[in-house]
Amino acid sequence: MEKNSKIYIAGHKGLVGSAIVRKLKELGYNNLIFKTKEELDLTNFNAVSDFFKKERPEYIFLAAAKVGGILANSTKKAEFIYENLQIQNNVIHNAYLNNVKNDIEIEIRLANLYYITSKFDDAIMVYENILKKDKDNIIAMANLATIFFEKQNYSDARDYLIKIKDICKKKIILEPKNVNFYLGKIHFLNKNYNSAIELFKEELNLYKEHNLDAKIFLTKSFFEIKDYSNAQLYAREVLKIAPDNKE
């Protein structure tokens, strides 16, 4: 940030926000924007949209939130969550729409928001934009793989999963959970059962906890290749974890 960059601090009167303001001033930043709750209701999408279009901040510090004491926090949980999500979503979404400069973490949050609200095309666009800035971002790749898998675009899902495995091998880091599982499912759906078995086993080797889904698909894969002994072995494992499982 430049010293004259236009910076909006949401929640500038709060404990965190006021500390941010003091630090920015101390460091010499001189173009700070503040709005009280009365001046700008951050839960109102249209009001937030108008503010961003008018002020055009270059950077944002989001420290605004609905807070309360012990009693309020324990008796109004849903109200607090609802209002704070409104604030977060309105600010982050309008920051994105108005090309506010941001870091990758904020873009990840925005893409995740699109994903959980089933706006898959918007999520894909943001995740792919992240990869233009950080080509080895495993979080973006993993989420893209998940979206493409859910859209039954198994080719693109597979490509991202393989990239993740290559990056983890190169950097000597643990592969994220379910990378091998989803790759295994793609092989299973393509009837490449032996390859699927190896990937499901790899998932179980990496993550020792009870991985029910991997064991279910190992059971199915061994059954498909008529290896009934191993199919029975994993079926027993499944029943130990989930006695009522019918798959």
PDB file of C-alpha atoms in Angstrom:
ATOM      1  CA  MET A   1       0.000   0.000   0.000  1.00  0.00           C
ATOM      2  CA  GLU A   2       1.164   3.532  -0.761  1.00  0.00           C
ATOM      3  CA  LYS A   3       0.979   6.171   1.972  1.00  0.00           C
ATOM      4  CA  ASN A   4      -1.779   7.987   0.050  1.00  0.00           C
ATOM      5  CA  SER A   5      -3.728   4.850  -0.880  1.00  0.00           C
ATOM      6  CA  LYS A   6      -7.447   5.166  -0.187  1.00  0.00           C
ATOM      7  CA  ILE A   7      -8.127   2.788   2.697  1.00  0.00           C
ATOM      8  CA  TYR A   8     -11.523   1.967   4.194  1.00  0.00           C
ATOM      9  CA  ILE A   9     -11.591   0.642   7.743  1.00  0.00           C
ATOM     10  CA  ALA A  10     -14.956  -0.986   8.466  1.00  0.00           C
ATOM     11  CA  GLY A  11     -15.638  -0.955  12.207  1.00  0.00           C
ATOM     12  CA  HIS A  12     -13.139   1.806  12.980  1.00  0.00           C
ATOM     13  CA  LYS A  13     -14.652   2.527  16.416  1.00  0.00           C
ATOM     14  CA  GLY A  14     -14.340  -1.032  17.726  1.00  0.00           C
ATOM     15  CA  LEU A  15     -11.469  -2.562  19.666  1.00  0.00           C
ATOM     16  CA  VAL A  16      -9.791  -4.093  16.606  1.00  0.00           C
ATOM     17  CA  GLY A  17     -10.752  -1.372  14.140  1.00  0.00           C
ATOM     18  CA  SER A  18      -9.504   1.486  16.319  1.00  0.00           C
ATOM     19  CA  ALA A  19      -6.184  -0.333  16.790  1.00  0.00           C
ATOM     20  CA  ILE A  20      -5.856  -0.684  13.005  1.00  0.00           C
ATOM     21  CA  VAL A  21      -6.554   3.037  12.554  1.00  0.00           C
ATOM     22  CA  ARG A  22      -3.917   3.993  15.132  1.00  0.00           C
ATOM     23  CA  LYS A  23      -1.323   1.746  13.503  1.00  0.00           C
ATOM     24  CA  LEU A  24      -2.043   3.024   9.992  1.00  0.00           C
ATOM     25  CA  LYS A  25      -1.754   6.630  11.135  1.00  0.00           C
ATOM     26  CA  GLU A  26       1.438   5.787  13.004  1.00  0.00           C
ATOM     27  CA  LEU A  27       2.879   4.329   9.784  1.00  0.00           C
ATOM     28  CA  GLY A  28       1.989   7.465   7.846  1.00  0.00           C
ATOM     29  CA  TYR A  29      -1.090   6.418   5.895  1.00  0.00           C
ATOM     30  CA  ASN A  30      -3.107   9.580   5.371  1.00  0.00           C
ATOM     31  CA  ASN A  31      -6.114   8.747   3.195  1.00  0.00           C
ATOM     32  CA  LEU A  32      -8.313   6.746   5.540  1.00  0.00           C
ATOM     33  CA  ILE A  33     -12.095   6.410   5.163  1.00  0.00           C
ATOM     34  CA  PHE A  34     -14.450   5.910   8.120  1.00  0.00           C
ATOM     35  CA  LYS A  35     -18.204   5.491   8.330  1.00  0.00           C
ATOM     36  CA  THR A  36     -20.263   5.099  11.489  1.00  0.00           C
ATOM     37  CA  LYS A  37     -23.099   2.577  11.644  1.00  0.00           C
ATOM     38  CA  GLU A  38     -25.548   5.449  11.340  1.00  0.00           C
ATOM     39  CA  GLU A  39     -23.814   6.682   8.184  1.00  0.00           C
ATOM     40  CA  LEU A  40     -23.491   3.253   6.561  1.00  0.00           C
ATOM     41  CA  ASP A  41     -25.457   0.129   7.467  1.00  0.00           C
ATOM     42  CA  LEU A  42     -23.179  -2.718   6.390  1.00  0.00           C
ATOM     43  CA  THR A  43     -26.063  -5.207   6.531  1.00  0.00           C
ATOM     44  CA  ASN A  44     -27.782  -3.285   3.725  1.00  0.00           C
ATOM     45  CA  PHE A  45     -26.404  -4.562   0.421  1.00  0.00           C
ATOM     46  CA  ASN A  46     -27.627  -1.596  -1.650  1.00  0.00           C
ATOM     47  CA  ALA A  47     -26.169   0.916   0.800  1.00  0.00           C
ATOM     48  CA  VAL A  48     -22.810  -0.882   0.769  1.00  0.00           C
ATOM     49  CA  SER A  49     -22.888  -1.067  -3.028  1.00  0.00           C
ATOM     50  CA  ASP A  50     -23.550   2.673  -3.325  1.00  0.00           C
ATOM     51  CA  PHE A  51     -20.730   3.422  -0.869  1.00  0.00           C
ATOM     52  CA  PHE A  52     -18.178   1.408  -2.855  1.00  0.00           C
ATOM     53  CA  LYS A  53     -19.228   2.964  -6.159  1.00  0.00           C
ATOM     54  CA  LYS A  54     -18.945   6.458  -4.696  1.00  0.00           C
ATOM     55  CA  GLU A  55     -15.787   6.154  -2.568  1.00  0.00           C
ATOM     56  CA  ARG A  56     -13.813   3.602  -4.622  1.00  0.00           C
ATOM     57  CA  PRO A  57     -11.490   2.475  -1.798  1.00  0.00           C
ATOM     58  CA  GLU A  58      -8.282   0.785  -2.896  1.00  0.00           C
ATOM     59  CA  TYR A  59      -7.859  -1.337   0.250  1.00  0.00           C
ATOM     60  CA  ILE A  60     -10.163  -2.538   3.013  1.00  0.00           C
ATOM     61  CA  PHE A  61      -9.737  -3.635   6.595  1.00  0.00           C
ATOM     62  CA  LEU A  62     -12.875  -5.494   7.663  1.00  0.00           C
ATOM     63  CA  ALA A  63     -13.172  -5.210  11.438  1.00  0.00           C
ATOM     64  CA  ALA A  64     -16.905  -4.521  11.677  1.00  0.00           C
ATOM     65  CA  ALA A  65     -19.121  -6.967  13.541  1.00  0.00           C
ATOM     66  CA  LYS A  66     -22.135  -7.218  15.773  1.00  0.00           C
ATOM     67  CA  VAL A  67     -20.829  -7.985  19.255  1.00  0.00           C
ATOM     68  CA  GLY A  68     -22.274  -8.315  22.722  1.00  0.00           C
ATOM     69  CA  GLY A  69     -21.614  -9.449  26.236  1.00  0.00           C
ATOM     70  CA  ILE A  70     -21.905 -12.924  27.684  1.00  0.00           C
ATOM     71  CA  LEU A  71     -25.706 -12.758  27.976  1.00  0.00           C
ATOM     72  CA  ALA A  72     -26.282 -11.420  24.459  1.00  0.00           C
ATOM     73  CA  ASN A  73     -23.851 -13.918  22.919  1.00  0.00           C
ATOM     74  CA  SER A  74     -25.593 -16.824  24.618  1.00  0.00           C
ATOM     75  CA  THR A  75     -29.194 -15.759  23.946  1.00  0.00           C
ATOM     76  CA  LYS A  76     -28.938 -14.248  20.445  1.00  0.00           C
ATOM     77  CA  LYS A  77     -26.574 -16.652  18.693  1.00  0.00           C
ATOM     78  CA  ALA A  78     -28.569 -16.892  15.450  1.00  0.00           C
ATOM     79  CA  GLU A  79     -29.082 -13.139  15.255  1.00  0.00           C
ATOM     80  CA  PHE A  80     -25.361 -12.463  15.709  1.00  0.00           C
ATOM     81  CA  ILE A  81     -24.326 -15.057  13.108  1.00  0.00           C
ATOM     82  CA  TYR A  82     -26.901 -13.806  10.600  1.00  0.00           C
ATOM     83  CA  GLU A  83     -25.937 -10.147  10.909  1.00  0.00           C
ATOM     84  CA  ASN A  84     -22.188 -10.820  10.864  1.00  0.00           C
ATOM     85  CA  LEU A  85     -22.502 -12.961   7.757  1.00  0.00           C
ATOM     86  CA  GLN A  86     -24.459 -10.146   6.092  1.00  0.00           C
ATOM     87  CA  ILE A  87     -21.690  -7.670   6.932  1.00  0.00           C
ATOM     88  CA  GLN A  88     -18.938  -9.994   5.734  1.00  0.00           C
ATOM     89  CA  ASN A  89     -20.681 -10.985   2.525  1.00  0.00           C
ATOM     90  CA  ASN A  90     -21.766  -7.455   1.569  1.00  0.00           C
ATOM     91  CA  VAL A  91     -18.311  -5.963   2.089  1.00  0.00           C
ATOM     92  CA  ILE A  92     -16.302  -8.766   0.458  1.00  0.00           C
ATOM     93  CA  HIS A  93     -18.655  -9.124  -2.512  1.00  0.00           C
ATOM     94  CA  ASN A  94     -18.721  -5.376  -3.221  1.00  0.00           C
ATOM     95  CA  ALA A  95     -14.954  -5.200  -2.802  1.00  0.00           C
ATOM     96  CA  TYR A  96     -14.685  -7.837  -5.510  1.00  0.00           C
ATOM     97  CA  LEU A  97     -17.213  -6.131  -7.805  1.00  0.00           C
ATOM     98  CA  ASN A  98     -15.363  -2.823  -7.518  1.00  0.00           C
ATOM     99  CA  ASN A  99     -11.860  -4.251  -8.026  1.00  0.00           C
ATOM    100  CA  VAL A 100     -10.593  -3.428  -4.576  1.00  0.00           C
ATOM    101  CA  LYS A 101      -6.998  -4.576  -4.183  1.00  0.00           C
ATOM    102  CA  ASN A 102      -6.876  -7.634  -1.989  1.00  0.00           C
ATOM    103  CA  ASP A 103      -4.854 -10.610  -0.942  1.00  0.00           C
ATOM    104  CA  ILE A 104      -5.455 -14.185  -2.002  1.00  0.00           C
ATOM    105  CA  GLU A 105      -6.995 -15.131   1.350  1.00  0.00           C
ATOM    106  CA  ILE A 106      -9.893 -12.718   0.731  1.00  0.00           C
ATOM    107  CA  GLU A 107     -10.411 -14.112  -2.754  1.00  0.00           C
ATOM    108  CA  ILE A 108     -10.466 -17.636  -1.325  1.00  0.00           C
ATOM    109  CA  ARG A 109     -13.194 -16.557   1.119  1.00  0.00           C
ATOM    110  CA  LEU A 110     -15.213 -15.008  -1.694  1.00  0.00           C
ATOM    111  CA  ALA A 111     -14.887 -18.106  -3.860  1.00  0.00           C
ATOM    112  CA  ASN A 112     -15.863 -20.295  -0.897  1.00  0.00           C
ATOM    113  CA  LEU A 113     -18.929 -18.104  -0.381  1.00  0.00           C
ATOM    114  CA  TYR A 114     -19.942 -18.629  -4.014  1.00  0.00           C
ATOM    115  CA  TYR A 115     -19.314 -22.364  -3.653  1.00  0.00           C
ATOM    116  CA  ILE A 116     -21.441 -22.903  -0.538  1.00  0.00           C
ATOM    117  CA  THR A 117     -24.279 -20.926  -2.120  1.00  0.00           C
ATOM    118  CA  SER A 118     -24.042 -23.121  -5.260  1.00  0.00           C
ATOM    119  CA  LYS A 119     -22.862 -20.262  -7.512  1.00  0.00           C
ATOM    120  CA  PHE A 120     -20.379 -22.622  -9.102  1.00  0.00           C
ATOM    121  CA  ASP A 121     -19.548 -20.599 -12.215  1.00  0.00           C
ATOM    122  CA  ASP A 122     -18.694 -17.542 -10.089  1.00  0.00           C
ATOM    123  CA  ALA A 123     -16.610 -19.711  -7.760  1.00  0.00           C
ATOM    124  CA  ILE A 124     -14.707 -21.212 -10.696  1.00  0.00           C
ATOM    125  CA  MET A 125     -13.959 -17.744 -12.068  1.00  0.00           C
ATOM    126  CA  VAL A 126     -12.515 -16.523  -8.736  1.00  0.00           C
ATOM    127  CA  TYR A 127     -10.508 -19.713  -8.067  1.00  0.00           C
ATOM    128  CA  GLU A 128      -9.018 -19.577 -11.574  1.00  0.00           C
ATOM    129  CA  ASN A 129      -8.139 -15.915 -11.036  1.00  0.00           C
ATOM    130  CA  ILE A 130      -6.316 -16.934  -7.841  1.00  0.00           C
ATOM    131  CA  LEU A 131      -4.285 -19.480  -9.799  1.00  0.00           C
ATOM    132  CA  LYS A 132      -3.181 -16.763 -12.226  1.00  0.00           C
ATOM    133  CA  LYS A 133      -1.534 -15.032  -9.249  1.00  0.00           C
ATOM    134  CA  ASP A 134      -0.449 -18.170  -7.386  1.00  0.00           C
ATOM    135  CA  LYS A 135      -0.185 -21.128  -9.753  1.00  0.00           C
ATOM    136  CA  ASP A 136       0.557 -23.584  -6.926  1.00  0.00           C
ATOM    137  CA  ASN A 137      -2.364 -22.628  -4.672  1.00  0.00           C
ATOM    138  CA  ILE A 138      -3.540 -26.034  -3.480  1.00  0.00           C
ATOM    139  CA  ILE A 139      -6.709 -24.725  -1.813  1.00  0.00           C
ATOM    140  CA  ALA A 140      -7.963 -23.217  -5.069  1.00  0.00           C
ATOM    141  CA  MET A 141      -7.077 -26.392  -7.000  1.00  0.00           C
ATOM    142  CA  ALA A 142      -8.760 -28.684  -4.470  1.00  0.00           C
ATOM    143  CA  ASN A 143     -11.952 -26.636  -4.490  1.00  0.00           C
ATOM    144  CA  LEU A 144     -11.968 -26.443  -8.281  1.00  0.00           C
ATOM    145  CA  ALA A 145     -11.556 -30.220  -8.427  1.00  0.00           C
ATOM    146  CA  THR A 146     -14.498 -30.643  -6.053  1.00  0.00           C
ATOM    147  CA  ILE A 147     -16.715 -28.307  -8.106  1.00  0.00           C
ATOM    148  CA  PHE A 148     -15.834 -29.976 -11.405  1.00  0.00           C
ATOM    149  CA  PHE A 149     -16.446 -33.385  -9.840  1.00  0.00           C
ATOM    150  CA  GLU A 150     -19.900 -32.285  -8.655  1.00  0.00           C
ATOM    151  CA  LYS A 151     -20.607 -30.900 -12.150  1.00  0.00           C
ATOM    152  CA  GLN A 152     -19.526 -34.329 -13.501  1.00  0.00           C
ATOM    153  CA  ASN A 153     -16.671 -32.735 -15.414  1.00  0.00           C
ATOM    154  CA  TYR A 154     -14.342 -35.528 -14.388  1.00  0.00           C
ATOM    155  CA  SER A 155     -11.603 -34.633 -16.862  1.00  0.00           C
ATOM    156  CA  ASP A 156     -10.954 -31.173 -15.356  1.00  0.00           C
ATOM    157  CA  ALA A 157     -11.408 -32.544 -11.835  1.00  0.00           C
ATOM    158  CA  ARG A 158      -8.765 -35.211 -12.524  1.00  0.00           C
ATOM    159  CA  ASP A 159      -6.341 -32.651 -13.975  1.00  0.00           C
ATOM    160  CA  TYR A 160      -6.474 -30.477 -10.853  1.00  0.00           C
ATOM    161  CA  LEU A 161      -6.138 -33.466  -8.528  1.00  0.00           C
ATOM    162  CA  ILE A 162      -3.062 -34.687 -10.404  1.00  0.00           C
ATOM    163  CA  LYS A 163      -1.547 -31.181 -10.227  1.00  0.00           C
ATOM    164  CA  ILE A 164      -2.056 -31.203  -6.452  1.00  0.00           C
ATOM    165  CA  LYS A 165      -0.275 -34.556  -6.141  1.00  0.00           C
ATOM    166  CA  ASP A 166       2.610 -33.286  -8.290  1.00  0.00           C
ATOM    167  CA  ILE A 167       2.972 -30.093  -6.215  1.00  0.00           C
ATOM    168  CA  CYS A 168       2.895 -32.027  -2.930  1.00  0.00           C
ATOM    169  CA  LYS A 169       5.520 -34.461  -4.213  1.00  0.00           C
ATOM    170  CA  LYS A 170       7.734 -31.615  -5.422  1.00  0.00           C
ATOM    171  CA  LYS A 171       7.436 -29.671  -2.161  1.00  0.00           C
ATOM    172  CA  ILE A 172       7.557 -32.849  -0.022  1.00  0.00           C
ATOM    173  CA  ILE A 173       4.322 -32.007   1.802  1.00  0.00           C
ATOM    174  CA  LEU A 174       1.353 -34.136   2.787  1.00  0.00           C
ATOM    175  CA  GLU A 175      -1.397 -34.344   0.197  1.00  0.00           C
ATOM    176  CA  PRO A 176      -4.728 -32.849   1.342  1.00  0.00           C
ATOM    177  CA  LYS A 177      -7.364 -35.273   2.511  1.00  0.00           C
ATOM    178  CA  ASN A 178      -9.615 -36.761  -0.198  1.00  0.00           C
ATOM    179  CA  VAL A 179      -7.306 -35.990  -3.158  1.00  0.00           C
ATOM    180  CA  ASN A 180      -6.640 -39.701  -3.698  1.00  0.00           C
ATOM    181  CA  PHE A 181     -10.221 -40.562  -2.799  1.00  0.00           C
ATOM    182  CA  TYR A 182     -11.690 -38.336  -5.534  1.00  0.00           C
ATOM    183  CA  LEU A 183      -9.108 -39.537  -8.042  1.00  0.00           C
ATOM    184  CA  GLY A 184     -10.055 -43.071  -7.068  1.00  0.00           C
ATOM    185  CA  LYS A 185     -13.739 -42.330  -7.601  1.00  0.00           C
ATOM    186  CA  ILE A 186     -13.004 -40.979 -11.081  1.00  0.00           C
ATOM    187  CA  HIS A 187     -11.123 -44.198 -11.938  1.00  0.00           C
ATOM    188  CA  PHE A 188     -13.963 -46.223 -10.410  1.00  0.00           C
ATOM    189  CA  LEU A 189     -16.556 -44.403 -12.539  1.00  0.00           C
ATOM    190  CA  ASN A 190     -14.392 -45.090 -15.597  1.00  0.00           C
ATOM    191  CA  LYS A 191     -14.242 -48.763 -14.562  1.00  0.00           C
ATOM    192  CA  ASN A 192     -10.485 -48.625 -13.964  1.00  0.00           C
ATOM    193  CA  TYR A 193     -10.943 -50.633 -10.794  1.00  0.00           C
ATOM    194  CA  ASN A 194      -7.337 -51.629 -10.135  1.00  0.00           C
ATOM    195  CA  SER A 195      -6.170 -48.005 -10.350  1.00  0.00           C
ATOM    196  CA  ALA A 196      -9.062 -47.002  -8.114  1.00  0.00           C
ATOM    197  CA  ILE A 197      -8.040 -49.592  -5.520  1.00  0.00           C
ATOM    198  CA  GLU A 198      -4.470 -48.263  -5.380  1.00  0.00           C
ATOM    199  CA  LEU A 199      -5.714 -44.684  -4.870  1.00  0.00           C
ATOM    200  CA  PHE A 200      -8.242 -45.653  -2.171  1.00  0.00           C
ATOM    201  CA  LYS A 201      -5.502 -47.562  -0.355  1.00  0.00           C
ATOM    202  CA  GLU A 202      -3.190 -44.556  -0.640  1.00  0.00           C
ATOM    203  CA  GLU A 203      -5.891 -42.385   0.921  1.00  0.00           C
ATOM    204  CA  LEU A 204      -6.183 -44.810   3.832  1.00  0.00           C
ATOM    205  CA  ASN A 205      -2.393 -44.926   4.270  1.00  0.00           C
ATOM    206  CA  LEU A 206      -2.169 -41.133   4.459  1.00  0.00           C
ATOM    207  CA  TYR A 207      -5.142 -40.688   6.763  1.00  0.00           C
ATOM    208  CA  LYS A 208      -5.298 -43.477   9.296  1.00  0.00           C
ATOM    209  CA  GLU A 209      -8.611 -42.480  10.881  1.00  0.00           C
ATOM    210  CA  HIS A 210     -11.758 -44.372   9.954  1.00  0.00           C
ATOM    211  CA  ASN A 211     -12.294 -43.320   6.332  1.00  0.00           C
ATOM    212  CA  LEU A 212     -15.669 -44.837   5.679  1.00  0.00           C
ATOM    213  CA  ASP A 213     -16.062 -43.662   2.074  1.00  0.00           C
ATOM    214  CA  ALA A 214     -12.693 -45.043   0.971  1.00  0.00           C
ATOM    215  CA  LYS A 215     -13.493 -48.421   2.535  1.00  0.00           C
ATOM    216  CA  ILE A 216     -16.927 -48.517   0.914  1.00  0.00           C
ATOM    217  CA  PHE A 217     -15.390 -47.919  -2.516  1.00  0.00           C
ATOM    218  CA  LEU A 218     -12.641 -50.442  -1.870  1.00  0.00           C
ATOM    219  CA  THR A 219     -15.363 -52.983  -1.152  1.00  0.00           C
ATOM    220  CA  LYS A 220     -17.141 -52.073  -4.395  1.00  0.00           C
ATOM    221  CA  SER A 221     -13.913 -52.080  -6.437  1.00  0.00           C
ATOM    222  CA  PHE A 222     -12.827 -55.512  -5.228  1.00  0.00           C
ATOM    223  CA  PHE A 223     -16.334 -56.811  -5.885  1.00  0.00           C
ATOM    224  CA  GLU A 224     -16.193 -55.499  -9.462  1.00  0.00           C
ATOM    225  CA  ILE A 225     -12.940 -57.373 -10.174  1.00  0.00           C
ATOM    226  CA  LYS A 226     -14.408 -60.456  -8.487  1.00  0.00           C
ATOM    227  CA  ASP A 227     -11.891 -60.419  -5.644  1.00  0.00           C
ATOM    228  CA  TYR A 228     -14.565 -61.431  -3.160  1.00  0.00           C
ATOM    229  CA  SER A 229     -12.124 -62.188  -0.371  1.00  0.00           C
ATOM    230  CA  ASN A 230     -10.869 -58.592  -0.179  1.00  0.00           C
ATOM    231  CA  ALA A 231     -14.365 -57.258  -0.851  1.00  0.00           C
ATOM    232  CA  GLN A 232     -15.578 -59.172   2.192  1.00  0.00           C
ATOM    233  CA  LEU A 233     -12.603 -57.946   4.235  1.00  0.00           C
ATOM    234  CA  TYR A 234     -13.386 -54.267   3.596  1.00  0.00           C
ATOM    235  CA  ALA A 235     -17.119 -54.866   3.951  1.00  0.00           C
ATOM    236  CA  ARG A 236     -16.429 -56.031   7.504  1.00  0.00           C
ATOM    237  CA  GLU A 237     -14.373 -52.885   8.094  1.00  0.00           C
ATOM    238  CA  VAL A 238     -17.285 -50.764   6.870  1.00  0.00           C
ATOM    239  CA  LEU A 239     -19.698 -52.529   9.188  1.00  0.00           C
ATOM    240  CA  LYS A 240     -17.394 -51.932  12.158  1.00  0.00           C
ATOM    241  CA  ILE A 241     -17.553 -48.188  11.502  1.00  0.00           C
ATOM    242  CA  ALA A 242     -21.192 -47.970  10.383  1.00  0.00           C
ATOM    243  CA  PRO A 243     -23.173 -51.072  11.352  1.00  0.00           C
ATOM    244  CA  ASP A 244     -26.315 -49.803   9.606  1.00  0.00           C
ATOM    245  CA  ASN A 245     -24.600 -49.009   6.299  1.00  0.00           C
ATOM    246  CA  LYS A 246     -26.514 -50.511   3.345  1.00  0.00           C
ATOM    247  CA  GLU A 247     -24.080 -49.621   0.510  1.00  0.00           C
TER     248      GLU A 247
END
